[in-house]
Amino acid sequence: MAKMLLISPDICTGCHSCEIACSQEHEGYYVPSKSRVTVYTWEDELVSVPMMCVQCEDAFCQKACPVGAISRDPATGAMVVDHAKCIRCKMCMQACPFGGTAFDPLASRILKCDLCGGDPECVKYCPSGALKYVDASQANIERKRAYAARLKAAVGVK
């Protein structure tokens, strides 16, 4: 069953725990610039949104890679980078419509969420539950429920 990261910006506190957990898992220490997830915060609106690779089914990053260095891990469904094949052209960064891929100039390599082998650290350390790793159909149901609640509130039904 396909799983996906479900982001709920309405309950994200902007604590950046996901960034800490991600960089700790992948780099061995905390360095936000090397995290595969980035939390964007709009302080005036009190809204924070964690963003990372959304593991597109029809991934532009994979199509744009001229050497076939990006492939889908059949076990997790994550788009993963083969750093031995990667020529660091950054075409995957150009192709991603969500900015889900980054480049680490110090290590000279692409940074991309790999779902931590199917057990995402960002989800484990999210204290508010704004990040969940769920069955894709469950995610769709949760989004429909949340949108229905907004519609209910918009029409003034208690």
mmCIF file of C-alpha atoms in Angstrom:
data_model
loop_
_atom_site.group_PDB
_atom_site.id
_atom_site.type_symbol
_atom_site.label_atom_id
_atom_site.label_comp_id
_atom_site.label_asym_id
_atom_site.label_seq_id
_atom_site.Cartn_x
_atom_site.Cartn_y
_atom_site.Cartn_z
ATOM 1 C CA MET A 1 0.000 0.000 0.000
ATOM 2 C CA ALA A 2 1.432 3.379 -1.015
ATOM 3 C CA LYS A 3 2.209 5.751 1.814
ATOM 4 C CA MET A 4 2.796 9.470 1.794
ATOM 5 C CA LEU A 5 3.818 12.331 4.049
ATOM 6 C CA LEU A 6 0.721 14.267 5.061
ATOM 7 C CA ILE A 7 1.352 17.882 6.054
ATOM 8 C CA SER A 8 -1.166 19.736 8.236
ATOM 9 C CA PRO A 9 -0.053 23.381 8.297
ATOM 10 C CA ASP A 10 -2.964 24.304 10.552
ATOM 11 C CA ILE A 11 -1.328 22.503 13.489
ATOM 12 C CA CYS A 12 2.375 23.068 12.685
ATOM 13 C CA THR A 13 3.949 25.141 15.453
ATOM 14 C CA GLY A 14 7.041 26.093 13.446
ATOM 15 C CA CYS A 15 9.314 24.468 16.031
ATOM 16 C CA HIS A 16 11.695 23.098 13.346
ATOM 17 C CA SER A 17 11.961 19.717 15.125
ATOM 18 C CA CYS A 18 11.473 18.057 11.737
ATOM 19 C CA GLU A 19 14.527 19.869 10.360
ATOM 20 C CA ILE A 20 16.594 18.849 13.379
ATOM 21 C CA ALA A 21 15.531 15.202 13.128
ATOM 22 C CA CYS A 22 16.156 15.105 9.371
ATOM 23 C CA SER A 23 19.628 16.591 9.465
ATOM 24 C CA GLN A 24 20.556 14.452 12.471
ATOM 25 C CA GLU A 25 19.440 11.315 10.617
ATOM 26 C CA HIS A 26 21.198 12.151 7.348
ATOM 27 C CA GLU A 27 24.202 14.217 8.418
ATOM 28 C CA GLY A 28 24.815 13.049 11.969
ATOM 29 C CA TYR A 29 24.379 16.542 13.396
ATOM 30 C CA TYR A 30 21.950 19.459 13.334
ATOM 31 C CA VAL A 31 22.401 21.754 10.379
ATOM 32 C CA PRO A 32 19.159 23.179 8.952
ATOM 33 C CA SER A 33 20.703 23.957 5.571
ATOM 34 C CA LYS A 34 21.250 20.228 5.015
ATOM 35 C CA SER A 35 17.817 19.120 6.138
ATOM 36 C CA ARG A 36 15.589 17.612 3.469
ATOM 37 C CA VAL A 37 12.619 19.398 5.041
ATOM 38 C CA THR A 38 12.332 23.164 5.404
ATOM 39 C CA VAL A 39 9.779 24.943 7.566
ATOM 40 C CA TYR A 40 8.519 28.213 6.106
ATOM 41 C CA THR A 41 6.879 30.591 8.564
ATOM 42 C CA TRP A 42 4.678 33.605 7.988
ATOM 43 C CA GLU A 43 4.870 35.340 11.332
ATOM 44 C CA ASP A 44 2.129 37.911 10.648
ATOM 45 C CA GLU A 45 -0.346 35.138 9.888
ATOM 46 C CA LEU A 46 1.103 32.737 12.504
ATOM 47 C CA VAL A 47 1.378 29.996 9.911
ATOM 48 C CA SER A 48 4.216 27.534 9.366
ATOM 49 C CA VAL A 49 4.422 24.960 6.614
ATOM 50 C CA PRO A 50 7.014 22.176 6.463
ATOM 51 C CA MET A 51 8.014 21.469 2.855
ATOM 52 C CA MET A 52 9.962 18.590 1.362
ATOM 53 C CA CYS A 53 9.955 16.326 -1.702
ATOM 54 C CA VAL A 54 6.388 15.118 -2.138
ATOM 55 C CA GLN A 55 7.502 11.942 -3.957
ATOM 56 C CA CYS A 56 5.505 12.670 -7.126
ATOM 57 C CA GLU A 57 4.099 9.640 -8.895
ATOM 58 C CA ASP A 58 5.167 11.158 -12.235
ATOM 59 C CA ALA A 59 8.385 12.774 -10.994
ATOM 60 C CA PHE A 60 9.803 15.624 -13.056
ATOM 61 C CA CYS A 61 13.137 15.297 -11.233
ATOM 62 C CA GLN A 62 13.513 11.748 -12.516
ATOM 63 C CA LYS A 63 12.584 12.764 -16.069
ATOM 64 C CA ALA A 64 14.987 15.710 -16.028
ATOM 65 C CA CYS A 65 17.993 13.717 -14.810
ATOM 66 C CA PRO A 66 20.197 13.132 -17.877
ATOM 67 C CA VAL A 67 22.082 10.185 -16.361
ATOM 68 C CA GLY A 68 19.281 8.277 -14.640
ATOM 69 C CA ALA A 69 20.556 8.970 -11.147
ATOM 70 C CA ILE A 70 17.061 9.348 -9.670
ATOM 71 C CA SER A 71 14.836 6.334 -9.264
ATOM 72 C CA ARG A 72 11.965 5.164 -7.109
ATOM 73 C CA ASP A 73 12.767 2.872 -4.191
ATOM 74 C CA PRO A 74 10.296 0.024 -4.701
ATOM 75 C CA ALA A 75 10.169 -0.682 -0.970
ATOM 76 C CA THR A 76 9.312 2.842 0.197
ATOM 77 C CA GLY A 77 8.112 4.631 -2.915
ATOM 78 C CA ALA A 78 10.662 7.393 -2.299
ATOM 79 C CA MET A 79 12.509 9.054 -5.146
ATOM 80 C CA VAL A 80 16.165 8.433 -4.321
ATOM 81 C CA VAL A 81 19.404 9.779 -5.754
ATOM 82 C CA ASP A 82 22.281 7.502 -6.735
ATOM 83 C CA HIS A 83 25.126 9.839 -5.811
ATOM 84 C CA ALA A 84 27.644 7.714 -7.730
ATOM 85 C CA LYS A 85 25.729 8.369 -10.969
ATOM 86 C CA CYS A 86 24.754 11.991 -10.242
ATOM 87 C CA ILE A 87 26.748 14.557 -12.263
ATOM 88 C CA ARG A 88 25.491 17.481 -10.108
ATOM 89 C CA CYS A 89 23.917 19.327 -13.032
ATOM 90 C CA LYS A 90 20.998 20.319 -10.774
ATOM 91 C CA MET A 91 18.424 19.687 -13.503
ATOM 92 C CA CYS A 92 16.323 17.877 -10.887
ATOM 93 C CA MET A 93 16.186 21.113 -8.890
ATOM 94 C CA GLN A 94 15.104 23.047 -11.977
ATOM 95 C CA ALA A 95 12.415 20.500 -12.811
ATOM 96 C CA CYS A 96 10.770 20.171 -9.391
ATOM 97 C CA PRO A 97 7.681 22.430 -9.236
ATOM 98 C CA PHE A 98 7.730 22.331 -5.412
ATOM 99 C CA GLY A 99 11.407 23.072 -4.741
ATOM 100 C CA GLY A 100 11.655 19.658 -3.108
ATOM 101 C CA THR A 101 15.273 19.099 -4.093
ATOM 102 C CA ALA A 102 18.287 21.066 -2.864
ATOM 103 C CA PHE A 103 22.023 21.101 -3.440
ATOM 104 C CA ASP A 104 24.675 20.952 -0.737
ATOM 105 C CA PRO A 105 27.654 22.893 -2.169
ATOM 106 C CA LEU A 106 30.030 21.785 0.582
ATOM 107 C CA ALA A 107 29.413 18.084 0.027
ATOM 108 C CA SER A 108 28.653 18.609 -3.686
ATOM 109 C CA ARG A 109 25.525 16.472 -3.679
ATOM 110 C CA ILE A 110 21.783 16.640 -4.117
ATOM 111 C CA LEU A 111 19.638 16.660 -0.966
ATOM 112 C CA LYS A 112 16.291 14.967 -1.391
ATOM 113 C CA CYS A 113 13.861 13.387 1.056
ATOM 114 C CA ASP A 114 14.240 9.609 0.948
ATOM 115 C CA LEU A 115 11.563 8.944 3.585
ATOM 116 C CA CYS A 116 14.344 7.614 5.853
ATOM 117 C CA GLY A 117 13.947 4.142 4.411
ATOM 118 C CA GLY A 118 10.194 4.125 5.089
ATOM 119 C CA ASP A 119 10.277 5.419 8.667
ATOM 120 C CA PRO A 120 10.590 9.224 8.401
ATOM 121 C CA GLU A 121 12.414 10.832 11.319
ATOM 122 C CA CYS A 122 10.608 14.145 10.761
ATOM 123 C CA VAL A 123 7.303 12.439 11.558
ATOM 124 C CA LYS A 124 8.662 10.774 14.703
ATOM 125 C CA TYR A 125 9.838 14.087 16.155
ATOM 126 C CA CYS A 126 6.932 16.321 15.115
ATOM 127 C CA PRO A 127 5.435 17.260 18.512
ATOM 128 C CA SER A 128 2.179 18.649 17.123
ATOM 129 C CA GLY A 129 1.414 15.834 14.692
ATOM 130 C CA ALA A 130 1.566 18.220 11.739
ATOM 131 C CA LEU A 131 3.555 15.584 9.844
ATOM 132 C CA LYS A 132 2.165 12.099 9.416
ATOM 133 C CA TYR A 133 3.294 9.186 7.278
ATOM 134 C CA VAL A 134 0.066 7.552 6.230
ATOM 135 C CA ASP A 135 -1.545 5.366 3.644
ATOM 136 C CA ALA A 136 -2.207 7.544 0.593
ATOM 137 C CA SER A 137 -5.943 6.781 0.608
ATOM 138 C CA GLN A 138 -6.155 7.695 4.314
ATOM 139 C CA ALA A 139 -4.430 10.978 3.524
ATOM 140 C CA ASN A 140 -7.059 11.740 0.921
ATOM 141 C CA ILE A 141 -9.847 11.015 3.394
ATOM 142 C CA GLU A 142 -8.241 13.294 6.008
ATOM 143 C CA ARG A 143 -7.937 16.122 3.479
ATOM 144 C CA LYS A 144 -11.563 15.731 2.424
ATOM 145 C CA ARG A 145 -12.656 15.771 6.066
ATOM 146 C CA ALA A 146 -10.622 18.908 6.796
ATOM 147 C CA TYR A 147 -11.970 20.673 3.723
ATOM 148 C CA ALA A 148 -15.531 19.652 4.584
ATOM 149 C CA ALA A 149 -15.049 21.126 8.071
ATOM 150 C CA ARG A 150 -13.887 24.409 6.525
ATOM 151 C CA LEU A 151 -16.927 24.485 4.247
ATOM 152 C CA LYS A 152 -19.173 23.743 7.217
ATOM 153 C CA ALA A 153 -17.636 26.652 9.126
ATOM 154 C CA ALA A 154 -17.888 28.926 6.092
ATOM 155 C CA VAL A 155 -21.626 28.425 5.814
ATOM 156 C CA GLY A 156 -22.058 29.004 9.542
ATOM 157 C CA VAL A 157 -23.224 25.554 10.572
ATOM 158 C CA LYS A 158 -22.369 24.695 14.174
#
